[in-house]
Amino acid sequence: MRFKSVKGMQDILPEAEPYWRQVTATVQDTARRFGFEQISTPVLESTALFSRGVGEDTDIVSKEMYTFTDRAREGEQGESLTLRPEFTAGVMRAYIEHGMSSLPQPQKLYSVGPLFRREKPQKGRYRQLHQFNAEIIGSADPVADFEILLLSYSIYMELGLKNLRFQINSTGDPDCKPKYVAALKEYLAPYADKLAPTDRDRLQRNPLRVLDSKERETLPYLENAPHIIDYLNDDCRNHFHELLGYLDAAGIAYSINHRLVRGLDYYTKTVFELWGEGLGAQAALCGGGRYDGLVELLGGSPTPGVGFATGLERIIMSMQDAGIQPATLERPDYFIAYHGEAAKREAVKLITTLRMAGVGARVAFGGRSLKAQLKDADRMRCRYVLIIGEDELAGHTVALRDLSKSEQSSLPMDQVVNALKQRGHMAECEKRVD
Ligand code: AMP
């Protein structure tokens, strides 16, 4: 029996490491420059946190969660647990649980890690995905929304991604949103039978979601749908225009997208996505918005918040599509080869000393001939081989061979570490051409 990875879940192989390093370092360094600090919450949370915080009627909660009942203690019922499908609910839970509202506000927090959604796998859509997520908790100021948009924008610019445009909308607040929902329902009611079946269902359960439908049957009826920004109350309208003013001032491109509502229930006021070129239907590099009611919904005191999340796989795909090469990674440039058992013991001693001194090196494995070891060194693209043979053993020396020039010199064993430290001991990984 041969095992395969679970459907929709991918292995990230060593060849992808340069991309992952670059992307994870860039998101974290940029966030720190903006004054964000990292918070890491558990991958498992109580199921109720998501059904409450994300919303029962959302696709994520109603069909995409990996949920199981934990083993129960005798006489008790097992707790229902879920692999986190998004970060925000867990971060809010931690904010409340650790009394972070008594710290200076707003709290600017970021997280990076895996999430799990049982979606239909396709290009750019996986069941285990990785996100970078950032939140500003405790400020209702549109400048906080702007900071979140600017952070996402800065990350992609830093990575060399261009041709990006924000899609932006406001979903109002509990005062004005219901008025719009009623107007939308009234507008769509005469066409209900003609909508795609999923949208007919959404029209009953979560009418706003019909707006971002991708179903061909539904699209014609959305063209003349009322716009939510025409229903905003003064507070929400002012908030929206202030944010747009900041984007204009910063010269950041955006389009007001009347059909953008985002899939999660908790959004209030601002919602946005950043679209890149070349990702087809999966064009959204990131998405986010404001969620002023969420902390209260999860049992905390009323606290505004705004955040966004970006998929790391999507960023990497965009970099690859745009031909952006990640920085090369270092690899050990030295390889220790030996001849005979006594020399092998010396080699082990030498590799230990080198590693303790922070010098990057590999040592030969297996009792292969010296010739085979040199071949291995070349295959592993180590430029220098430190050879311990019988002569070296007797003379307490090491032969240093430069494979690129076929030159060889001799070093006293007790001077090897210093000599290598002076030469620089790690090479940049070149792209492997086999
Ligand atoms: P969301 O958490 O749904 O708002 O999505 C935020 C971002 O995460 C998206 O713009 C994508 O970049 C990424 N994303 C969401 N779902 C997936 C998925 N199933 N696979 C890969 N990336 C995803």
Short mmCIF file of C-alpha atoms and ligand atoms in Angstrom, two decimals:
data_model
loop_
_atom_site.label_atom_id
_atom_site.label_comp_id
_atom_site.label_asym_id
_atom_site.label_seq_id
_atom_site.Cartn_x
_atom_site.Cartn_y
_atom_site.Cartn_z
CA MET A 1 0.00 0.00 0.00
CA ARG A 2 1.37 3.41 -0.99
CA PHE A 3 0.20 6.48 0.81
CA LYS A 4 -0.58 9.76 -0.87
CA SER A 5 -1.07 13.17 0.63
CA VAL A 6 -4.65 13.98 1.55
CA LYS A 7 -6.69 15.52 -1.29
CA GLY A 8 -6.15 19.28 -1.56
CA MET A 9 -3.14 19.23 0.78
CA GLN A 10 0.29 19.74 -0.68
CA ASP A 11 3.83 18.91 0.29
CA ILE A 12 6.13 21.89 0.16
CA LEU A 13 9.33 20.46 -1.25
CA PRO A 14 12.88 21.77 -0.69
CA GLU A 15 12.93 23.31 -4.18
CA ALA A 16 10.20 25.72 -3.03
CA GLU A 17 12.10 26.74 0.10
CA PRO A 18 13.62 29.95 -1.34
CA TYR A 19 10.10 31.24 -2.12
CA TRP A 20 8.70 30.32 1.29
CA ARG A 21 11.67 31.87 3.09
CA GLN A 22 11.40 35.07 1.11
CA VAL A 23 7.66 35.39 1.52
CA THR A 24 7.53 34.56 5.23
CA ALA A 25 10.48 36.86 5.97
CA THR A 26 8.96 39.71 3.93
CA VAL A 27 5.51 39.53 5.52
CA GLN A 28 6.99 39.45 9.01
CA ASP A 29 9.64 42.13 8.47
CA THR A 30 7.13 44.46 6.82
CA ALA A 31 4.62 43.93 9.63
CA ARG A 32 7.26 44.72 12.23
CA ARG A 33 8.21 47.91 10.41
CA PHE A 34 4.55 48.91 10.64
CA GLY A 35 4.60 48.28 14.41
CA PHE A 36 2.81 44.91 14.43
CA GLU A 37 3.73 42.11 16.85
CA GLN A 38 3.30 38.39 16.33
CA ILE A 39 0.63 36.32 18.04
CA SER A 40 0.46 32.55 17.52
CA THR A 41 -2.75 30.81 18.50
CA PRO A 42 -3.41 27.04 18.45
CA VAL A 43 -4.42 25.28 15.26
CA LEU A 44 -7.33 23.67 17.12
CA GLU A 45 -10.10 25.75 18.62
CA SER A 46 -13.52 25.01 19.95
CA THR A 47 -15.97 24.65 17.03
CA ALA A 48 -18.39 27.14 18.58
CA LEU A 49 -15.77 29.91 18.26
CA PHE A 50 -15.99 29.70 14.48
CA SER A 51 -19.73 29.10 14.18
CA ARG A 52 -20.23 32.16 16.36
CA GLY A 53 -17.40 34.34 15.11
CA VAL A 54 -17.41 33.54 11.41
CA GLY A 55 -21.15 32.81 11.08
CA GLU A 56 -23.26 29.65 10.70
CA ASP A 57 -24.39 30.60 7.21
CA THR A 58 -20.97 31.20 5.72
CA ASP A 59 -19.50 28.66 3.31
CA ILE A 60 -16.57 28.18 5.66
CA VAL A 61 -18.66 27.16 8.64
CA SER A 62 -21.50 25.40 6.86
CA LYS A 63 -19.42 23.19 4.58
CA GLU A 64 -15.68 23.62 4.86
CA MET A 65 -14.58 22.97 8.42
CA TYR A 66 -12.58 19.96 9.57
CA THR A 67 -14.47 19.23 12.75
CA PHE A 68 -14.29 16.27 15.11
CA THR A 69 -15.46 15.32 18.56
CA ASP A 70 -12.58 15.03 20.98
CA ARG A 71 -12.34 11.94 23.14
CA ALA A 72 -14.49 12.37 26.21
CA ARG A 73 -13.63 11.73 29.84
CA GLU A 74 -15.90 9.20 31.45
CA GLY A 75 -19.37 10.53 32.04
CA GLU A 76 -18.71 13.63 29.95
CA GLN A 77 -19.43 14.53 26.38
CA GLY A 78 -16.47 15.02 24.07
CA GLU A 79 -15.82 18.60 23.02
CA SER A 80 -16.32 19.55 19.38
CA LEU A 81 -13.03 20.89 18.00
CA THR A 82 -12.18 22.39 14.61
CA LEU A 83 -8.94 22.90 12.70
CA ARG A 84 -8.85 26.67 12.30
CA PRO A 85 -10.23 27.77 8.91
CA GLU A 86 -9.18 31.40 9.47
CA PHE A 87 -7.15 33.40 11.99
CA THR A 88 -9.32 36.26 13.15
CA ALA A 89 -11.71 34.40 15.48
CA GLY A 90 -8.80 32.74 17.33
CA VAL A 91 -6.88 36.01 17.63
CA MET A 92 -9.98 37.71 19.06
CA ARG A 93 -10.46 34.84 21.48
CA ALA A 94 -6.88 35.31 22.67
CA TYR A 95 -7.32 39.10 22.89
CA ILE A 96 -10.32 38.63 25.18
CA GLU A 97 -8.88 35.68 27.14
CA HIS A 98 -5.62 37.49 27.96
CA GLY A 99 -7.24 40.83 28.80
CA MET A 100 -5.34 42.53 26.01
CA SER A 101 -7.83 45.40 26.05
CA SER A 102 -5.98 46.67 29.14
CA LEU A 103 -2.77 47.01 27.11
CA PRO A 104 -2.15 50.21 25.12
CA GLN A 105 -4.69 50.38 22.28
CA PRO A 106 -4.87 49.66 19.47
CA GLN A 107 -3.15 46.29 19.52
CA LYS A 108 -1.50 45.55 16.20
CA LEU A 109 -1.08 41.81 15.81
CA TYR A 110 -0.02 39.46 13.05
CA SER A 111 0.01 35.68 12.60
CA VAL A 112 1.43 33.28 10.02
CA GLY A 113 0.59 29.62 9.65
CA PRO A 114 -1.59 26.88 8.20
CA LEU A 115 -5.37 26.94 7.93
CA PHE A 116 -7.76 24.20 6.86
CA ARG A 117 -10.79 24.53 4.60
CA ARG A 118 -12.53 21.64 2.91
CA GLU A 119 -12.96 23.52 -0.36
CA LYS A 120 -13.03 22.13 -3.88
CA PRO A 121 -9.33 21.91 -4.70
CA GLN A 122 -8.16 23.74 -7.83
CA LYS A 123 -5.26 25.93 -8.92
CA GLY A 124 -4.57 28.36 -6.09
CA ARG A 125 -7.21 26.77 -3.84
CA TYR A 126 -6.11 24.17 -1.32
CA ARG A 127 -7.52 22.41 1.72
CA GLN A 128 -4.45 23.18 3.75
CA LEU A 129 -3.41 26.73 2.97
CA HIS A 130 -1.07 29.19 4.63
CA GLN A 131 -1.93 32.76 5.44
CA PHE A 132 -0.36 35.86 6.81
CA ASN A 133 -2.97 37.68 8.85
CA ALA A 134 -2.85 41.13 10.46
CA GLU A 135 -5.30 42.87 12.77
CA ILE A 136 -5.55 46.30 14.37
CA ILE A 137 -7.79 45.89 17.40
CA GLY A 138 -9.12 48.82 19.41
CA SER A 139 -9.34 51.67 16.89
CA ALA A 140 -12.36 52.86 14.90
CA ASP A 141 -10.25 55.42 13.01
CA PRO A 142 -10.25 55.01 9.19
CA VAL A 143 -6.48 55.49 9.43
CA ALA A 144 -6.39 51.97 10.92
CA ASP A 145 -8.18 50.68 7.80
CA PHE A 146 -5.67 52.59 5.68
CA GLU A 147 -2.75 51.05 7.60
CA ILE A 148 -4.11 47.58 6.93
CA LEU A 149 -4.48 48.29 3.22
CA LEU A 150 -1.05 49.90 3.08
CA LEU A 151 0.52 46.94 4.89
CA SER A 152 -0.89 44.49 2.36
CA TYR A 153 0.16 46.75 -0.51
CA SER A 154 3.67 47.21 0.89
CA ILE A 155 4.18 43.46 1.20
CA TYR A 156 3.47 42.86 -2.47
CA MET A 157 5.53 45.85 -3.57
CA GLU A 158 8.41 44.60 -1.44
CA LEU A 159 8.15 41.20 -3.14
CA GLY A 160 8.20 42.81 -6.58
CA LEU A 161 4.54 42.19 -7.47
CA LYS A 162 3.06 44.90 -9.62
CA ASN A 163 -0.20 45.72 -11.42
CA LEU A 164 -2.23 45.46 -8.27
CA ARG A 165 -5.50 47.19 -7.62
CA PHE A 166 -7.66 47.32 -4.53
CA GLN A 167 -11.32 46.43 -4.84
CA ILE A 168 -13.13 48.23 -2.09
CA ASN A 169 -16.64 48.57 -0.71
CA SER A 170 -18.44 49.25 2.54
CA THR A 171 -20.92 46.82 4.07
CA GLY A 172 -22.30 49.38 6.51
CA ASP A 173 -23.07 48.67 10.14
CA PRO A 174 -25.95 47.04 12.07
CA ASP A 175 -27.93 50.25 11.66
CA CYS A 176 -27.75 50.68 7.87
CA LYS A 177 -26.86 47.19 6.63
CA PRO A 178 -30.36 45.71 7.30
CA LYS A 179 -31.95 48.48 5.25
CA TYR A 180 -29.76 47.59 2.31
CA VAL A 181 -30.37 43.86 2.75
CA ALA A 182 -34.12 44.52 2.65
CA ALA A 183 -33.72 46.60 -0.54
CA LEU A 184 -31.57 43.92 -2.16
CA LYS A 185 -34.10 41.21 -1.28
CA GLU A 186 -36.90 43.26 -2.70
CA TYR A 187 -34.95 43.91 -5.89
CA LEU A 188 -34.03 40.23 -6.38
CA ALA A 189 -37.40 38.74 -5.35
CA PRO A 190 -38.96 38.90 -8.86
CA TYR A 191 -35.95 37.02 -10.28
CA ALA A 192 -35.65 34.45 -7.51
CA ASP A 193 -36.68 31.54 -9.75
CA LYS A 194 -34.12 32.47 -12.36
CA LEU A 195 -31.13 32.62 -10.03
CA ALA A 196 -28.68 29.72 -9.75
CA PRO A 197 -29.91 27.19 -7.12
CA THR A 198 -27.14 28.09 -4.64
CA ASP A 199 -28.08 31.75 -4.94
CA ARG A 200 -31.77 31.01 -4.43
CA ASP A 201 -30.73 29.43 -1.18
CA ARG A 202 -28.43 32.35 -0.32
CA LEU A 203 -31.23 34.81 -1.02
CA GLN A 204 -33.12 33.20 1.84
CA ARG A 205 -30.25 32.67 4.27
CA ASN A 206 -27.65 35.33 3.53
CA PRO A 207 -28.84 37.69 0.74
CA LEU A 208 -25.64 39.77 0.71
CA ARG A 209 -23.73 36.74 -0.52
CA VAL A 210 -25.80 36.68 -3.73
CA LEU A 211 -23.96 39.86 -4.65
CA ASP A 212 -20.58 38.18 -5.03
CA SER A 213 -22.03 35.19 -6.86
CA LYS A 214 -19.90 33.81 -9.68
CA GLU A 215 -22.84 31.79 -11.11
CA ARG A 216 -23.57 32.48 -14.76
CA GLU A 217 -27.38 32.34 -14.33
CA THR A 218 -27.28 34.91 -11.55
CA LEU A 219 -24.90 37.50 -13.01
CA PRO A 220 -27.35 39.31 -15.37
CA TYR A 221 -29.68 40.06 -12.47
CA LEU A 222 -26.95 41.67 -10.42
CA GLU A 223 -26.10 44.35 -12.95
CA ASN A 224 -28.80 46.74 -11.79
CA ALA A 225 -28.84 45.69 -8.15
CA PRO A 226 -28.89 48.58 -5.66
CA HIS A 227 -25.51 49.69 -4.32
CA ILE A 228 -24.85 49.41 -0.62
CA ILE A 229 -22.95 52.71 -0.50
CA ASP A 230 -26.20 54.50 -1.37
CA TYR A 231 -27.69 53.12 1.86
CA LEU A 232 -24.85 53.98 4.27
CA ASN A 233 -25.64 56.15 7.28
CA ASP A 234 -23.55 59.27 7.93
CA ASP A 235 -21.00 57.51 10.13
CA CYS A 236 -20.35 54.71 7.63
CA ARG A 237 -20.34 57.08 4.65
CA ASN A 238 -17.85 59.43 6.31
CA HIS A 239 -15.66 56.49 7.29
CA PHE A 240 -15.66 55.19 3.72
CA HIS A 241 -14.84 58.55 2.16
CA GLU A 242 -12.12 59.30 4.67
CA LEU A 243 -10.44 56.00 3.80
CA LEU A 244 -10.74 56.66 0.05
CA GLY A 245 -9.24 60.10 0.67
CA TYR A 246 -6.18 58.50 2.29
CA LEU A 247 -5.78 56.10 -0.63
CA ASP A 248 -6.02 59.03 -3.07
CA ALA A 249 -3.47 60.98 -1.05
CA ALA A 250 -1.09 58.00 -1.06
CA GLY A 251 -1.60 57.46 -4.80
CA ILE A 252 -2.79 53.87 -4.33
CA ALA A 253 -5.05 52.52 -7.09
CA TYR A 254 -8.50 51.21 -6.20
CA SER A 255 -11.89 50.51 -7.73
CA ILE A 256 -15.12 50.76 -5.81
CA ASN A 257 -16.64 47.33 -6.29
CA HIS A 258 -20.34 47.39 -5.45
CA ARG A 259 -20.54 43.61 -5.47
CA LEU A 260 -17.72 42.99 -3.03
CA VAL A 261 -19.12 41.79 0.30
CA ARG A 262 -16.65 39.03 1.29
CA GLY A 263 -17.69 35.67 2.58
CA LEU A 264 -17.59 36.22 6.31
CA ASP A 265 -20.48 37.53 8.38
CA TYR A 266 -18.45 39.63 10.76
CA TYR A 267 -17.51 42.47 8.43
CA THR A 268 -18.78 46.00 9.06
CA LYS A 269 -17.94 49.14 7.08
CA THR A 270 -14.78 48.54 5.00
CA VAL A 271 -14.31 45.40 2.94
CA PHE A 272 -11.54 45.03 0.40
CA GLU A 273 -9.53 42.69 -1.75
CA LEU A 274 -6.31 43.23 -3.64
CA TRP A 275 -6.37 41.75 -7.11
CA GLY A 276 -3.29 40.79 -9.03
CA GLU A 277 -2.92 39.83 -12.64
CA GLY A 278 -2.53 36.30 -13.90
CA LEU A 279 -4.38 34.35 -11.24
CA GLY A 280 -7.62 33.95 -13.21
CA ALA A 281 -10.59 33.23 -11.01
CA GLN A 282 -8.26 33.16 -8.02
CA ALA A 283 -7.23 36.78 -8.56
CA ALA A 284 -7.57 37.87 -4.95
CA LEU A 285 -4.17 37.99 -3.30
CA CYS A 286 -5.67 39.14 -0.07
CA GLY A 287 -8.91 40.16 1.51
CA GLY A 288 -10.03 41.84 4.63
CA GLY A 289 -12.11 44.48 6.26
CA ARG A 290 -13.46 45.98 9.43
CA TYR A 291 -15.24 43.91 12.09
CA ASP A 292 -16.40 46.29 14.77
CA GLY A 293 -18.86 43.85 16.36
CA LEU A 294 -16.69 40.75 16.55
CA VAL A 295 -15.01 41.11 19.94
CA GLU A 296 -18.39 41.75 21.55
CA LEU A 297 -19.95 38.84 19.67
CA LEU A 298 -17.28 36.59 21.19
CA GLY A 299 -17.93 37.79 24.73
CA GLY A 300 -15.60 40.79 25.07
CA SER A 301 -16.52 44.43 25.52
CA PRO A 302 -17.38 46.43 22.39
CA THR A 303 -14.07 46.88 20.54
CA PRO A 304 -13.55 47.94 16.93
CA GLY A 305 -11.11 46.10 14.72
CA VAL A 306 -9.86 45.84 11.16
CA GLY A 307 -7.65 43.27 9.47
CA PHE A 308 -6.69 41.32 6.40
CA ALA A 309 -5.32 37.96 5.38
CA THR A 310 -3.25 36.95 2.42
CA GLY A 311 -2.60 33.47 1.07
CA LEU A 312 1.09 32.62 0.94
CA GLU A 313 0.57 30.04 -1.83
CA ARG A 314 -1.14 32.73 -3.93
CA ILE A 315 1.74 35.14 -3.41
CA ILE A 316 4.23 32.49 -4.50
CA MET A 317 2.14 31.64 -7.57
CA SER A 318 2.02 35.32 -8.50
CA MET A 319 5.78 35.63 -8.08
CA GLN A 320 6.31 32.62 -10.31
CA ASP A 321 3.87 33.92 -12.93
CA ALA A 322 5.65 37.27 -12.91
CA GLY A 323 9.05 35.57 -13.24
CA ILE A 324 10.24 36.90 -9.89
CA GLN A 325 13.15 34.86 -8.52
CA PRO A 326 13.49 34.61 -4.76
CA ALA A 327 16.85 35.35 -3.16
CA THR A 328 19.19 32.37 -3.26
CA LEU A 329 19.75 30.49 -0.03
CA GLU A 330 23.08 29.60 1.49
CA ARG A 331 24.31 26.03 1.54
CA PRO A 332 27.45 24.44 2.96
CA ASP A 333 30.45 24.87 0.72
CA TYR A 334 32.68 22.28 2.44
CA PHE A 335 32.53 18.51 2.30
CA ILE A 336 34.65 16.24 4.48
CA ALA A 337 35.87 13.04 2.81
CA TYR A 338 38.02 10.36 4.42
CA HIS A 339 39.76 7.09 3.80
CA GLY A 340 39.55 4.35 6.40
CA GLU A 341 38.01 3.92 9.84
CA ALA A 342 40.55 5.98 11.80
CA ALA A 343 40.19 8.86 9.32
CA LYS A 344 36.40 8.62 9.61
CA ARG A 345 36.71 9.22 13.37
CA GLU A 346 38.89 12.28 12.67
CA ALA A 347 36.32 13.45 10.12
CA VAL A 348 33.56 13.20 12.72
CA LYS A 349 35.72 15.18 15.17
CA LEU A 350 36.42 17.80 12.51
CA ILE A 351 32.78 18.21 11.44
CA THR A 352 31.83 18.64 15.10
CA THR A 353 34.45 21.38 15.58
CA LEU A 354 33.39 23.11 12.36
CA ARG A 355 29.70 23.02 13.27
CA MET A 356 30.40 24.33 16.80
CA ALA A 357 32.32 27.19 15.17
CA GLY A 358 29.33 27.93 12.88
CA VAL A 359 31.03 26.74 9.70
CA GLY A 360 28.68 25.11 7.15
CA ALA A 361 29.92 21.69 6.09
CA ARG A 362 28.77 18.21 5.16
CA VAL A 363 30.48 14.93 5.97
CA ALA A 364 30.49 11.80 3.79
CA PHE A 365 28.17 8.97 4.85
CA GLY A 366 28.76 5.28 4.23
CA GLY A 367 32.02 3.52 3.62
CA ARG A 368 32.41 4.56 -0.01
CA SER A 369 35.68 5.01 -1.84
CA LEU A 370 37.35 8.40 -1.77
CA LYS A 371 36.58 8.80 -5.45
CA ALA A 372 32.88 8.18 -4.83
CA GLN A 373 32.94 10.66 -1.94
CA LEU A 374 34.44 13.33 -4.16
CA LYS A 375 31.68 12.67 -6.69
CA ASP A 376 29.12 13.09 -3.90
CA ALA A 377 30.71 16.40 -2.93
CA ASP A 378 30.40 17.59 -6.50
CA ARG A 379 26.81 16.38 -6.78
CA MET A 380 25.97 18.29 -3.59
CA ARG A 381 27.69 21.29 -5.12
CA CYS A 382 30.21 21.68 -2.33
CA ARG A 383 33.09 23.54 -3.86
CA TYR A 384 35.73 22.47 -1.38
CA VAL A 385 36.54 19.02 -0.06
CA LEU A 386 38.51 18.48 3.13
CA ILE A 387 40.21 15.15 2.71
CA ILE A 388 41.59 13.04 5.54
CA GLY A 389 43.61 10.12 4.18
CA GLU A 390 46.42 8.07 5.63
CA ASP A 391 49.08 10.73 5.04
CA GLU A 392 46.95 13.44 6.60
CA LEU A 393 46.17 11.21 9.55
CA ALA A 394 49.86 10.60 10.14
CA GLY A 395 50.82 14.26 9.72
CA HIS A 396 47.83 15.79 11.60
CA THR A 397 46.85 17.71 8.49
CA VAL A 398 43.89 17.99 6.16
CA ALA A 399 44.02 18.28 2.38
CA LEU A 400 41.84 21.08 1.03
CA ARG A 401 40.78 20.54 -2.58
CA ASP A 402 39.06 23.19 -4.66
CA LEU A 403 36.87 21.15 -7.01
CA SER A 404 36.34 24.04 -9.37
CA LYS A 405 40.05 24.41 -10.06
CA SER A 406 41.35 20.93 -9.20
CA GLU A 407 43.80 22.59 -6.82
CA GLN A 408 44.85 21.06 -3.56
CA SER A 409 46.67 22.43 -0.53
CA SER A 410 47.45 21.14 2.93
CA LEU A 411 46.33 22.67 6.23
CA PRO A 412 47.45 21.71 9.76
CA MET A 413 44.44 20.07 11.45
CA ASP A 414 44.48 22.53 14.36
CA GLN A 415 44.28 25.50 11.99
CA VAL A 416 41.40 24.30 9.81
CA VAL A 417 38.63 26.10 11.65
CA ASN A 418 40.34 29.49 11.62
CA ALA A 419 41.37 29.12 8.01
CA LEU A 420 37.82 28.28 6.89
CA LYS A 421 36.25 31.00 9.00
CA GLN A 422 38.49 33.53 7.28
CA ARG A 423 37.65 32.26 3.79
CA GLY A 424 33.88 32.43 4.31
CA HIS A 425 32.29 29.04 4.44
CA MET A 426 28.87 29.13 2.89
CA ALA A 427 28.10 29.48 -0.77
CA GLU A 428 24.98 30.92 -2.26
CA CYS A 429 22.82 28.23 -3.79
CA GLU A 430 22.90 28.51 -7.51
CA LYS A 431 19.95 27.20 -9.43
CA ARG A 432 20.62 23.56 -9.95
CA VAL A 433 21.17 22.60 -13.56
CA ASP A 434 21.32 18.85 -13.84
P1 AMP B 1 -10.12 34.71 3.15
O1 AMP B 1 -9.52 34.22 4.43
O2 AMP B 1 -11.11 33.76 2.55
O3 AMP B 1 -10.57 36.11 3.25
O4 AMP B 1 -8.95 34.71 2.08
C1 AMP B 1 -7.84 35.56 2.17
C2 AMP B 1 -6.79 35.11 1.18
O5 AMP B 1 -6.35 33.81 1.52
C3 AMP B 1 -7.26 34.98 -0.26
O6 AMP B 1 -7.19 36.21 -0.93
C4 AMP B 1 -6.28 34.00 -0.80
O7 AMP B 1 -5.05 34.62 -1.09
C5 AMP B 1 -6.06 33.06 0.35
N1 AMP B 1 -6.92 31.87 0.32
C6 AMP B 1 -8.19 31.74 0.75
N2 AMP B 1 -8.64 30.48 0.60
C7 AMP B 1 -7.63 29.78 0.04
C8 AMP B 1 -7.45 28.41 -0.35
N3 AMP B 1 -8.40 27.52 -0.19
N4 AMP B 1 -6.25 28.06 -0.87
C9 AMP B 1 -5.25 28.95 -1.03
N5 AMP B 1 -5.36 30.24 -0.67
C10 AMP B 1 -6.52 30.67 -0.14
#
